[in-house]
mmCIF file of C-alpha atoms in Angstrom:
data_model
loop_
_atom_site.group_PDB
_atom_site.id
_atom_site.type_symbol
_atom_site.label_atom_id
_atom_site.label_comp_id
_atom_site.label_asym_id
_atom_site.label_seq_id
_atom_site.Cartn_x
_atom_site.Cartn_y
_atom_site.Cartn_z
ATOM 1 C CA UNK A 1 40.636 -141.551 -95.540
ATOM 2 C CA UNK A 2 40.220 -138.091 -93.978
ATOM 3 C CA UNK A 3 38.427 -139.631 -90.998
ATOM 4 C CA UNK A 4 41.301 -142.074 -90.510
ATOM 5 C CA UNK A 5 43.818 -139.236 -90.697
ATOM 6 C CA UNK A 6 41.812 -137.300 -88.099
ATOM 7 C CA UNK A 7 41.697 -140.275 -85.757
ATOM 8 C CA UNK A 8 45.426 -140.853 -86.074
ATOM 9 C CA UNK A 9 46.155 -137.188 -85.423
ATOM 10 C CA UNK A 10 43.858 -137.156 -82.406
ATOM 11 C CA UNK A 11 45.436 -140.333 -81.064
ATOM 12 C CA UNK A 12 48.882 -138.866 -81.505
ATOM 13 C CA UNK A 13 47.832 -135.627 -79.788
ATOM 14 C CA UNK A 14 46.299 -137.500 -76.850
ATOM 15 C CA UNK A 15 49.421 -139.641 -76.542
ATOM 16 C CA UNK A 16 51.591 -136.526 -76.580
ATOM 17 C CA UNK A 17 49.467 -134.883 -73.881
ATOM 18 C CA UNK A 18 49.567 -138.014 -71.726
ATOM 19 C CA UNK A 19 53.358 -138.268 -72.121
ATOM 20 C CA UNK A 20 53.769 -134.599 -71.277
ATOM 21 C CA UNK A 21 51.718 -135.011 -68.091
ATOM 22 C CA UNK A 22 53.653 -138.141 -67.110
ATOM 23 C CA UNK A 23 56.985 -136.365 -67.565
ATOM 24 C CA UNK A 24 55.794 -133.334 -65.579
ATOM 25 C CA UNK A 25 54.442 -135.512 -62.758
ATOM 26 C CA UNK A 26 57.677 -137.529 -62.574
ATOM 27 C CA UNK A 27 59.860 -134.417 -62.530
ATOM 28 C CA UNK A 28 57.729 -132.924 -59.761
ATOM 29 C CA UNK A 29 58.170 -136.055 -57.664
ATOM 30 C CA UNK A 30 61.930 -135.909 -58.249
ATOM 31 C CA UNK A 31 62.035 -132.213 -57.373
ATOM 32 C CA UNK A 32 63.181 -131.250 -60.868
ATOM 33 C CA UNK A 33 60.128 -129.192 -61.857
ATOM 34 C CA UNK A 34 57.999 -126.495 -60.261
ATOM 35 C CA UNK A 35 54.433 -127.216 -59.243
ATOM 36 C CA UNK A 36 51.488 -124.830 -59.223
ATOM 37 C CA UNK A 37 49.956 -124.976 -55.736
ATOM 38 C CA UNK A 38 46.205 -124.748 -55.199
ATOM 39 C CA UNK A 39 44.961 -121.872 -53.081
ATOM 40 C CA UNK A 40 44.444 -122.563 -49.363
ATOM 41 C CA UNK A 41 40.640 -122.331 -49.569
ATOM 42 C CA UNK A 42 40.456 -124.968 -52.292
ATOM 43 C CA UNK A 43 42.853 -127.243 -50.394
ATOM 44 C CA UNK A 44 40.662 -126.946 -47.277
ATOM 45 C CA UNK A 45 37.573 -127.827 -49.318
ATOM 46 C CA UNK A 46 39.321 -130.880 -50.772
ATOM 47 C CA UNK A 47 40.379 -132.014 -47.302
ATOM 48 C CA UNK A 48 36.836 -131.540 -46.008
ATOM 49 C CA UNK A 49 35.423 -133.593 -48.888
ATOM 50 C CA UNK A 50 37.865 -136.458 -48.283
ATOM 51 C CA UNK A 51 37.083 -136.436 -44.555
ATOM 52 C CA UNK A 52 33.338 -136.449 -45.274
ATOM 53 C CA UNK A 53 33.681 -139.371 -47.678
ATOM 54 C CA UNK A 54 35.831 -141.381 -45.247
ATOM 55 C CA UNK A 55 33.490 -141.041 -42.247
ATOM 56 C CA UNK A 56 30.331 -141.360 -44.309
ATOM 57 C CA UNK A 57 31.555 -144.748 -45.562
ATOM 58 C CA UNK A 58 32.411 -145.908 -42.048
ATOM 59 C CA UNK A 59 29.090 -144.756 -40.577
ATOM 60 C CA UNK A 60 27.135 -146.284 -43.449
ATOM 61 C CA UNK A 61 28.872 -149.678 -43.205
ATOM 62 C CA UNK A 62 28.564 -149.869 -39.419
ATOM 63 C CA UNK A 63 24.888 -148.882 -39.574
ATOM 64 C CA UNK A 64 24.331 -151.747 -41.998
ATOM 65 C CA UNK A 65 26.058 -154.081 -39.527
ATOM 66 C CA UNK A 66 23.867 -152.740 -36.708
ATOM 67 C CA UNK A 67 20.651 -153.243 -38.651
ATOM 68 C CA UNK A 68 21.669 -156.589 -40.161
ATOM 69 C CA UNK A 69 24.384 -158.363 -38.104
ATOM 70 C CA UNK A 70 24.403 -161.405 -40.415
ATOM 71 C CA UNK A 71 27.104 -160.822 -43.091
ATOM 72 C CA UNK A 72 25.647 -163.464 -45.406
ATOM 73 C CA UNK A 73 22.268 -161.747 -45.317
ATOM 74 C CA UNK A 74 23.937 -158.405 -46.111
ATOM 75 C CA UNK A 75 25.727 -159.935 -49.119
ATOM 76 C CA UNK A 76 22.474 -161.466 -50.342
ATOM 77 C CA UNK A 77 20.656 -158.131 -50.029
ATOM 78 C CA UNK A 78 23.509 -156.400 -51.890
ATOM 79 C CA UNK A 79 23.353 -158.902 -54.762
ATOM 80 C CA UNK A 80 19.585 -158.617 -55.095
ATOM 81 C CA UNK A 81 19.857 -154.829 -54.997
ATOM 82 C CA UNK A 82 22.418 -154.832 -57.827
ATOM 83 C CA UNK A 83 20.182 -157.183 -59.823
ATOM 84 C CA UNK A 84 17.260 -154.845 -59.139
ATOM 85 C CA UNK A 85 15.267 -157.705 -57.667
ATOM 86 C CA UNK A 86 13.447 -158.041 -54.371
ATOM 87 C CA UNK A 87 15.156 -160.276 -51.824
ATOM 88 C CA UNK A 88 13.059 -163.215 -50.568
ATOM 89 C CA UNK A 89 11.290 -162.563 -47.280
ATOM 90 C CA UNK A 90 12.646 -164.494 -44.318
ATOM 91 C CA UNK A 91 12.011 -164.487 -40.590
ATOM 92 C CA UNK A 92 14.414 -162.329 -38.616
ATOM 93 C CA UNK A 93 15.940 -163.524 -35.341
ATOM 94 C CA UNK A 94 13.206 -162.245 -32.965
ATOM 95 C CA UNK A 95 10.477 -163.664 -35.210
ATOM 96 C CA UNK A 96 12.236 -167.030 -35.414
ATOM 97 C CA UNK A 97 12.689 -167.150 -31.642
ATOM 98 C CA UNK A 98 9.048 -166.194 -31.193
ATOM 99 C CA UNK A 99 7.905 -168.992 -33.518
ATOM 100 C CA UNK A 100 10.019 -171.532 -31.621
ATOM 101 C CA UNK A 101 8.525 -170.369 -28.332
ATOM 102 C CA UNK A 102 4.977 -170.604 -29.657
ATOM 103 C CA UNK A 103 5.576 -174.072 -31.087
ATOM 104 C CA UNK A 104 7.144 -175.207 -27.811
ATOM 105 C CA UNK A 105 4.261 -173.747 -25.812
ATOM 106 C CA UNK A 106 1.719 -175.568 -27.932
ATOM 107 C CA UNK A 107 3.727 -178.766 -27.587
ATOM 108 C CA UNK A 108 3.911 -178.482 -23.788
ATOM 109 C CA UNK A 109 0.261 -177.510 -23.635
ATOM 110 C CA UNK A 110 -1.308 -174.033 -23.647
ATOM 111 C CA UNK A 111 -3.132 -175.001 -20.452
ATOM 112 C CA UNK A 112 0.097 -175.425 -18.496
ATOM 113 C CA UNK A 113 1.745 -172.427 -16.876
ATOM 114 C CA UNK A 114 5.030 -172.889 -18.748
ATOM 115 C CA UNK A 115 3.370 -173.521 -22.108
ATOM 116 C CA UNK A 116 1.101 -170.504 -21.696
ATOM 117 C CA UNK A 117 4.062 -168.279 -20.736
ATOM 118 C CA UNK A 118 6.066 -169.501 -23.743
ATOM 119 C CA UNK A 119 3.221 -168.652 -26.106
ATOM 120 C CA UNK A 120 2.870 -165.164 -24.637
ATOM 121 C CA UNK A 121 6.632 -164.573 -24.853
ATOM 122 C CA UNK A 122 6.683 -165.905 -28.415
ATOM 123 C CA UNK A 123 3.912 -163.547 -29.523
ATOM 124 C CA UNK A 124 5.810 -160.628 -28.005
ATOM 125 C CA UNK A 125 9.040 -161.669 -29.743
ATOM 126 C CA UNK A 126 7.227 -161.751 -33.087
ATOM 127 C CA UNK A 127 5.910 -158.237 -32.450
ATOM 128 C CA UNK A 128 9.459 -157.116 -31.692
ATOM 129 C CA UNK A 129 10.567 -158.779 -34.939
ATOM 130 C CA UNK A 130 7.958 -156.789 -36.867
ATOM 131 C CA UNK A 131 9.168 -153.582 -35.203
ATOM 132 C CA UNK A 132 12.722 -154.552 -36.152
ATOM 133 C CA UNK A 133 11.691 -154.881 -39.799
ATOM 134 C CA UNK A 134 10.087 -151.451 -39.655
ATOM 135 C CA UNK A 135 13.265 -149.959 -38.166
ATOM 136 C CA UNK A 136 15.425 -151.497 -40.905
ATOM 137 C CA UNK A 137 13.118 -150.308 -43.685
ATOM 138 C CA UNK A 138 12.779 -146.771 -42.304
ATOM 139 C CA UNK A 139 16.507 -146.444 -41.624
ATOM 140 C CA UNK A 140 17.399 -147.729 -45.095
ATOM 141 C CA UNK A 141 15.159 -145.176 -46.790
ATOM 142 C CA UNK A 142 15.758 -142.142 -44.574
ATOM 143 C CA UNK A 143 19.395 -142.642 -43.543
ATOM 144 C CA UNK A 144 21.394 -145.223 -45.486
ATOM 145 C CA UNK A 145 20.129 -144.296 -48.957
ATOM 146 C CA UNK A 146 21.134 -140.592 -48.699
ATOM 147 C CA UNK A 147 24.580 -141.578 -47.421
ATOM 148 C CA UNK A 148 24.998 -144.086 -50.255
ATOM 149 C CA UNK A 149 23.815 -141.522 -52.816
ATOM 150 C CA UNK A 150 26.553 -139.155 -51.648
ATOM 151 C CA UNK A 151 29.273 -141.819 -51.921
ATOM 152 C CA UNK A 152 28.125 -143.219 -55.258
ATOM 153 C CA UNK A 153 26.889 -139.952 -56.782
ATOM 154 C CA UNK A 154 28.104 -136.594 -55.480
ATOM 155 C CA UNK A 155 31.532 -137.735 -54.377
ATOM 156 C CA UNK A 156 32.172 -139.598 -57.634
ATOM 157 C CA UNK A 157 31.433 -136.344 -59.492
ATOM 158 C CA UNK A 158 33.803 -134.468 -57.183
ATOM 159 C CA UNK A 159 36.504 -137.103 -57.773
ATOM 160 C CA UNK A 160 36.059 -136.840 -61.541
ATOM 161 C CA UNK A 161 36.326 -133.046 -61.533
ATOM 162 C CA UNK A 162 39.266 -133.180 -59.139
ATOM 163 C CA UNK A 163 41.088 -135.517 -61.525
ATOM 164 C CA UNK A 164 40.388 -133.104 -64.379
ATOM 165 C CA UNK A 165 41.793 -130.293 -62.249
ATOM 166 C CA UNK A 166 44.952 -132.312 -61.634
ATOM 167 C CA UNK A 167 45.352 -132.889 -65.387
ATOM 168 C CA UNK A 168 44.819 -129.182 -66.131
ATOM 169 C CA UNK A 169 47.443 -128.309 -63.528
ATOM 170 C CA UNK A 170 49.938 -130.723 -65.085
ATOM 171 C CA UNK A 171 49.212 -129.213 -68.525
ATOM 172 C CA UNK A 172 49.768 -125.709 -67.134
ATOM 173 C CA UNK A 173 53.024 -126.602 -65.396
ATOM 174 C CA UNK A 174 54.279 -128.487 -68.470
ATOM 175 C CA UNK A 175 53.544 -125.391 -70.579
ATOM 176 C CA UNK A 176 55.388 -123.206 -68.052
ATOM 177 C CA UNK A 177 58.352 -125.572 -68.193
ATOM 178 C CA UNK A 178 58.439 -125.422 -72.000
ATOM 179 C CA UNK A 179 58.227 -121.610 -71.916
ATOM 180 C CA UNK A 180 61.096 -121.471 -69.434
ATOM 181 C CA UNK A 181 63.236 -123.738 -71.604
ATOM 182 C CA UNK A 182 62.367 -121.718 -74.712
ATOM 183 C CA UNK A 183 63.430 -118.452 -73.056
ATOM 184 C CA UNK A 184 66.697 -120.024 -71.899
ATOM 185 C CA UNK A 185 67.360 -121.294 -75.442
ATOM 186 C CA UNK A 186 66.486 -117.858 -76.889
ATOM 187 C CA UNK A 187 68.900 -116.115 -74.525
ATOM 188 C CA UNK A 188 71.615 -118.613 -75.367
ATOM 189 C CA UNK A 189 71.027 -118.120 -79.101
ATOM 190 C CA UNK A 190 71.265 -114.345 -78.627
ATOM 191 C CA UNK A 191 74.642 -114.728 -76.910
ATOM 192 C CA UNK A 192 75.926 -116.966 -79.730
ATOM 193 C CA UNK A 193 74.688 -114.451 -82.304
ATOM 194 C CA UNK A 194 77.123 -111.861 -80.974
ATOM 195 C CA UNK A 195 80.117 -113.976 -81.984
ATOM 196 C CA UNK A 196 78.499 -115.878 -84.859
ATOM 197 C CA UNK A 197 75.535 -113.972 -86.326
ATOM 198 C CA UNK A 198 72.736 -116.444 -87.139
ATOM 199 C CA UNK A 199 69.477 -114.543 -87.391
ATOM 200 C CA UNK A 200 67.487 -117.672 -88.247
ATOM 201 C CA UNK A 201 68.209 -119.301 -84.856
ATOM 202 C CA UNK A 202 67.050 -116.198 -82.992
ATOM 203 C CA UNK A 203 63.822 -116.069 -85.011
ATOM 204 C CA UNK A 204 63.119 -119.770 -84.397
ATOM 205 C CA UNK A 205 63.476 -119.454 -80.636
ATOM 206 C CA UNK A 206 61.510 -116.192 -80.594
ATOM 207 C CA UNK A 207 58.627 -117.953 -82.314
ATOM 208 C CA UNK A 208 58.947 -120.837 -79.850
ATOM 209 C CA UNK A 209 58.743 -118.396 -76.929
ATOM 210 C CA UNK A 210 55.673 -116.720 -78.417
ATOM 211 C CA UNK A 211 54.027 -120.091 -78.995
ATOM 212 C CA UNK A 212 54.836 -121.236 -75.432
ATOM 213 C CA UNK A 213 53.474 -117.994 -73.950
ATOM 214 C CA UNK A 214 50.211 -118.477 -75.833
ATOM 215 C CA UNK A 215 50.066 -122.096 -74.632
ATOM 216 C CA UNK A 216 50.593 -120.949 -71.031
ATOM 217 C CA UNK A 217 47.746 -118.425 -71.355
ATOM 218 C CA UNK A 218 45.392 -121.118 -72.701
ATOM 219 C CA UNK A 219 46.312 -123.746 -70.105
ATOM 220 C CA UNK A 220 46.098 -121.119 -67.312
ATOM 221 C CA UNK A 221 42.600 -120.206 -68.445
ATOM 222 C CA UNK A 222 41.534 -123.859 -68.569
ATOM 223 C CA UNK A 223 43.069 -124.492 -65.144
ATOM 224 C CA UNK A 224 41.293 -121.495 -63.603
ATOM 225 C CA UNK A 225 37.991 -122.576 -65.125
ATOM 226 C CA UNK A 226 38.359 -126.154 -63.822
ATOM 227 C CA UNK A 227 39.429 -124.872 -60.399
ATOM 228 C CA UNK A 228 36.241 -122.809 -60.198
ATOM 229 C CA UNK A 229 34.057 -125.786 -61.192
ATOM 230 C CA UNK A 230 35.759 -127.959 -58.592
ATOM 231 C CA UNK A 231 35.415 -125.262 -55.940
ATOM 232 C CA UNK A 232 31.682 -124.886 -56.550
ATOM 233 C CA UNK A 233 31.187 -128.642 -56.208
ATOM 234 C CA UNK A 234 33.253 -128.796 -53.031
ATOM 235 C CA UNK A 235 31.364 -125.925 -51.431
ATOM 236 C CA UNK A 236 28.282 -128.118 -51.752
ATOM 237 C CA UNK A 237 29.748 -130.337 -49.001
ATOM 238 C CA UNK A 238 28.278 -127.945 -46.424
ATOM 239 C CA UNK A 239 24.820 -128.556 -47.895
ATOM 240 C CA UNK A 240 25.559 -132.285 -47.807
ATOM 241 C CA UNK A 241 26.328 -132.044 -44.086
ATOM 242 C CA UNK A 242 23.043 -130.208 -43.494
ATOM 243 C CA UNK A 243 21.141 -132.883 -45.439
ATOM 244 C CA UNK A 244 22.877 -135.702 -43.578
ATOM 245 C CA UNK A 245 22.009 -133.988 -40.294
ATOM 246 C CA UNK A 246 18.307 -134.158 -41.191
ATOM 247 C CA UNK A 247 18.755 -137.805 -42.145
ATOM 248 C CA UNK A 248 20.496 -138.474 -38.838
ATOM 249 C CA UNK A 249 17.541 -136.967 -36.990
ATOM 250 C CA UNK A 250 15.226 -139.286 -38.927
ATOM 251 C CA UNK A 251 17.406 -142.253 -37.963
ATOM 252 C CA UNK A 252 17.367 -141.291 -34.286
ATOM 253 C CA UNK A 253 13.591 -140.873 -34.414
ATOM 254 C CA UNK A 254 13.245 -144.327 -36.018
ATOM 255 C CA UNK A 255 15.390 -145.849 -33.277
ATOM 256 C CA UNK A 256 13.436 -144.021 -30.598
ATOM 257 C CA UNK A 257 10.166 -145.364 -32.006
ATOM 258 C CA UNK A 258 11.596 -148.880 -32.196
ATOM 259 C CA UNK A 259 12.903 -148.945 -28.627
ATOM 260 C CA UNK A 260 9.691 -147.367 -27.323
ATOM 261 C CA UNK A 261 7.667 -150.070 -29.067
ATOM 262 C CA UNK A 262 9.919 -152.806 -27.655
ATOM 263 C CA UNK A 263 9.625 -151.341 -24.167
ATOM 264 C CA UNK A 264 5.851 -151.217 -24.423
ATOM 265 C CA UNK A 265 5.685 -154.787 -25.736
ATOM 266 C CA UNK A 266 7.828 -156.053 -22.867
ATOM 267 C CA UNK A 267 5.814 -154.018 -20.375
ATOM 268 C CA UNK A 268 2.613 -155.623 -21.654
ATOM 269 C CA UNK A 269 4.270 -159.047 -21.467
ATOM 270 C CA UNK A 270 5.378 -158.336 -17.922
ATOM 271 C CA UNK A 271 1.803 -157.559 -16.953
ATOM 272 C CA UNK A 272 0.558 -160.732 -18.620
ATOM 273 C CA UNK A 273 3.101 -162.755 -16.658
ATOM 274 C CA UNK A 274 2.316 -160.837 -13.496
ATOM 275 C CA UNK A 275 0.392 -163.761 -11.989
ATOM 276 C CA UNK A 276 3.680 -165.564 -11.326
ATOM 277 C CA UNK A 277 4.675 -165.040 -7.686
ATOM 278 C CA UNK A 278 7.675 -162.810 -7.044
ATOM 279 C CA UNK A 279 9.027 -165.204 -4.414
ATOM 280 C CA UNK A 280 10.234 -167.615 -7.114
ATOM 281 C CA UNK A 281 13.997 -167.800 -7.346
ATOM 282 C CA UNK A 282 16.324 -169.181 -9.968
ATOM 283 C CA UNK A 283 17.622 -172.642 -9.159
ATOM 284 C CA UNK A 284 20.375 -172.809 -11.775
ATOM 285 C CA UNK A 285 23.044 -173.161 -9.092
ATOM 286 C CA UNK A 286 21.257 -175.819 -7.027
ATOM 287 C CA UNK A 287 22.699 -179.335 -6.810
ATOM 288 C CA UNK A 288 21.064 -182.047 -8.860
ATOM 289 C CA UNK A 289 20.763 -184.092 -5.674
ATOM 290 C CA UNK A 290 18.365 -181.595 -4.062
ATOM 291 C CA UNK A 291 15.026 -183.233 -3.128
ATOM 292 C CA UNK A 292 12.150 -182.412 -5.452
ATOM 293 C CA UNK A 293 9.987 -180.811 -2.785
ATOM 294 C CA UNK A 294 12.620 -178.179 -1.954
ATOM 295 C CA UNK A 295 12.953 -176.978 -5.564
ATOM 296 C CA UNK A 296 11.101 -173.799 -6.491
ATOM 297 C CA UNK A 297 10.245 -172.918 -10.106
ATOM 298 C CA UNK A 298 12.434 -170.250 -11.694
ATOM 299 C CA UNK A 299 11.389 -166.627 -11.590
ATOM 300 C CA UNK A 300 9.853 -165.074 -14.696
ATOM 301 C CA UNK A 301 10.953 -161.473 -14.842
ATOM 302 C CA UNK A 302 11.329 -161.548 -11.056
ATOM 303 C CA UNK A 303 12.901 -158.138 -10.743
ATOM 304 C CA UNK A 304 10.134 -156.534 -12.781
ATOM 305 C CA UNK A 305 7.213 -158.485 -11.353
ATOM 306 C CA UNK A 306 8.107 -157.384 -7.844
ATOM 307 C CA UNK A 307 6.699 -153.966 -8.745
ATOM 308 C CA UNK A 308 3.296 -155.319 -9.830
ATOM 309 C CA UNK A 309 0.454 -154.925 -7.265
ATOM 310 C CA UNK A 310 -0.904 -158.434 -7.771
ATOM 311 C CA UNK A 311 2.333 -160.114 -6.775
ATOM 312 C CA UNK A 312 3.964 -157.752 -4.281
ATOM 313 C CA UNK A 313 6.086 -159.329 -1.602
ATOM 314 C CA UNK A 314 4.245 -157.545 1.164
ATOM 315 C CA UNK A 315 0.857 -158.942 0.134
ATOM 316 C CA UNK A 316 2.104 -162.528 -0.199
ATOM 317 C CA UNK A 317 4.058 -162.398 3.049
ATOM 318 C CA UNK A 318 1.258 -160.794 5.043
ATOM 319 C CA UNK A 319 -1.319 -163.293 3.731
ATOM 320 C CA UNK A 320 0.804 -166.306 4.587
ATOM 321 C CA UNK A 321 1.737 -164.926 7.998
ATOM 322 C CA UNK A 322 -1.928 -164.348 8.781
ATOM 323 C CA UNK A 323 -2.820 -167.889 7.676
ATOM 324 C CA UNK A 324 0.001 -169.519 9.670
ATOM 325 C CA UNK A 325 -0.831 -167.557 12.820
ATOM 326 C CA UNK A 326 -4.504 -168.500 12.671
ATOM 327 C CA UNK A 327 -6.152 -171.871 12.982
ATOM 328 C CA UNK A 328 -8.536 -171.223 10.106
ATOM 329 C CA UNK A 329 -8.350 -172.124 6.420
ATOM 330 C CA UNK A 330 -8.241 -170.129 3.177
ATOM 331 C CA UNK A 331 -9.030 -170.694 -0.456
ATOM 332 C CA UNK A 332 -6.057 -170.637 -2.828
ATOM 333 C CA UNK A 333 -5.687 -170.779 -6.584
ATOM 334 C CA UNK A 334 -3.050 -173.130 -7.999
ATOM 335 C CA UNK A 335 -0.619 -171.345 -10.307
ATOM 336 C CA UNK A 336 1.233 -174.334 -11.778
ATOM 337 C CA UNK A 337 0.897 -178.056 -12.164
ATOM 338 C CA UNK A 338 2.657 -179.968 -9.377
ATOM 339 C CA UNK A 339 3.335 -183.677 -9.141
ATOM 340 C CA UNK A 340 3.489 -185.045 -5.606
ATOM 341 C CA UNK A 341 6.883 -186.481 -4.705
ATOM 342 C CA UNK A 342 5.411 -188.923 -2.146
ATOM 343 C CA UNK A 343 2.160 -189.956 -0.470
ATOM 344 C CA UNK A 344 2.336 -187.085 2.051
ATOM 345 C CA UNK A 345 2.003 -184.481 -0.717
ATOM 346 C CA UNK A 346 -0.973 -183.478 -2.842
ATOM 347 C CA UNK A 347 -0.695 -183.250 -6.636
ATOM 348 C CA UNK A 348 -1.976 -179.971 -8.124
ATOM 349 C CA UNK A 349 -3.426 -178.772 -11.411
ATOM 350 C CA UNK A 350 -2.959 -175.202 -12.620
ATOM 351 C CA UNK A 351 -5.915 -172.834 -12.045
ATOM 352 C CA UNK A 352 -7.823 -175.160 -9.699
ATOM 353 C CA UNK A 353 -8.989 -173.766 -6.329
ATOM 354 C CA UNK A 354 -8.204 -175.725 -3.152
ATOM 355 C CA UNK A 355 -8.489 -175.184 0.588
ATOM 356 C CA UNK A 356 -5.253 -174.618 2.492
ATOM 357 C CA UNK A 357 -4.375 -174.292 6.167
ATOM 358 C CA UNK A 358 -1.373 -174.470 8.430
ATOM 359 C CA UNK A 359 -0.405 -177.140 10.958
ATOM 360 C CA UNK A 360 1.810 -176.284 13.940
ATOM 361 C CA UNK A 361 5.393 -177.383 13.393
ATOM 362 C CA UNK A 362 5.042 -177.598 9.577
ATOM 363 C CA UNK A 363 7.884 -176.326 7.376
ATOM 364 C CA UNK A 364 7.420 -172.634 6.517
ATOM 365 C CA UNK A 365 7.528 -173.384 2.772
ATOM 366 C CA UNK A 366 4.546 -175.759 2.909
ATOM 367 C CA UNK A 367 0.820 -175.751 3.737
ATOM 368 C CA UNK A 368 -1.760 -178.500 4.034
ATOM 369 C CA UNK A 369 -4.096 -178.625 1.080
ATOM 370 C CA UNK A 370 -7.482 -180.235 0.621
ATOM 371 C CA UNK A 371 -9.408 -181.086 -2.516
ATOM 372 C CA UNK A 372 -12.587 -182.895 -1.602
ATOM 373 C CA UNK A 373 -11.515 -186.046 0.219
ATOM 374 C CA UNK A 374 -7.879 -185.710 -0.899
ATOM 375 C CA UNK A 375 -5.395 -184.123 1.456
ATOM 376 C CA UNK A 376 -1.633 -183.502 1.494
ATOM 377 C CA UNK A 377 1.220 -181.022 1.715
ATOM 378 C CA UNK A 378 1.496 -178.380 -1.019
ATOM 379 C CA UNK A 379 4.309 -175.848 -1.705
ATOM 380 C CA UNK A 380 3.230 -172.290 -0.974
ATOM 381 C CA UNK A 381 5.101 -170.951 -4.014
ATOM 382 C CA UNK A 382 2.576 -172.724 -6.252
ATOM 383 C CA UNK A 383 -0.362 -170.934 -4.628
ATOM 384 C CA UNK A 384 -2.108 -167.602 -4.794
ATOM 385 C CA UNK A 385 -4.213 -166.919 -1.689
ATOM 386 C CA UNK A 386 -7.696 -165.673 -2.427
ATOM 387 C CA UNK A 387 -9.584 -163.107 -0.371
#
């Protein structure tokens, strides 16, 4: 029975406190009650905390978008994280592209120039995909996790203590309002006592004033204590900024490593594809009615391969000019398969070596080629002259 009485009394007290705060808050909004203002330093700290929370959330969310552009994948990872389970491993976009390229290369034939190039490109894409996974993992641990810990941990604590501070301020201002009303009532009772002596009324209001003054002292003490706790927490924002700066440096270093790896992978791929002649041009804009013999295969990294010694324009041009100006013949390696368009041309197989020479009056894009007893025109862009 005593426990029930205690619970009822506590419930009634809590309800009274809540009602008192609601009345004080409403009167403040209506301009009918005074409000205790926080000191400027504490207000600045609160503003700094809100600003930090706002931009930390934006940076964190956009970093997640950068690392994982697929929103469905992000939702799946979030769900698995909340369930404390590991998300199933899936190929990322570079790895999937790489696998398609490798499968296509094997289908076309690893021995063909196009198939071989596809396989090499596919292997490089898969290496880039692995580097991408490493970037995501490193960034999640060293950058995203500390930002999330601040939002879900430190800032939640700050918000809780700030709410307590707001309640303590409302309690203090409500107590001040009651003290003010009690003093006004006491003064009014004193004036009435002059004309109609009623000592009991004066004593009642005097006790009410004393009680209100004590309540103000208690609520002021609690408010000051809560303000100090909140201030100490908010001053930790500077340490949070310093910690996030270190995390940002880790993120930049992870990105730097990732892009350096990708650059090196593409540089290695460029060297592997360096046997393709730099004179190849893209034919995407050519008409479909163009004769087969005038079509050149598309360039593979043409702008980059021009810098490679084995395929420099000067070497190719000088070799062909020397061959066309002389009456002799040269050995040449075939770079790609070529199907003859008519009986005047010679079909070619990649990597075979044939003899080539020039005939006066022949088109500058063609040479005569010989393979044993077979003879016919061959496109120079499919050849690599040998010393």
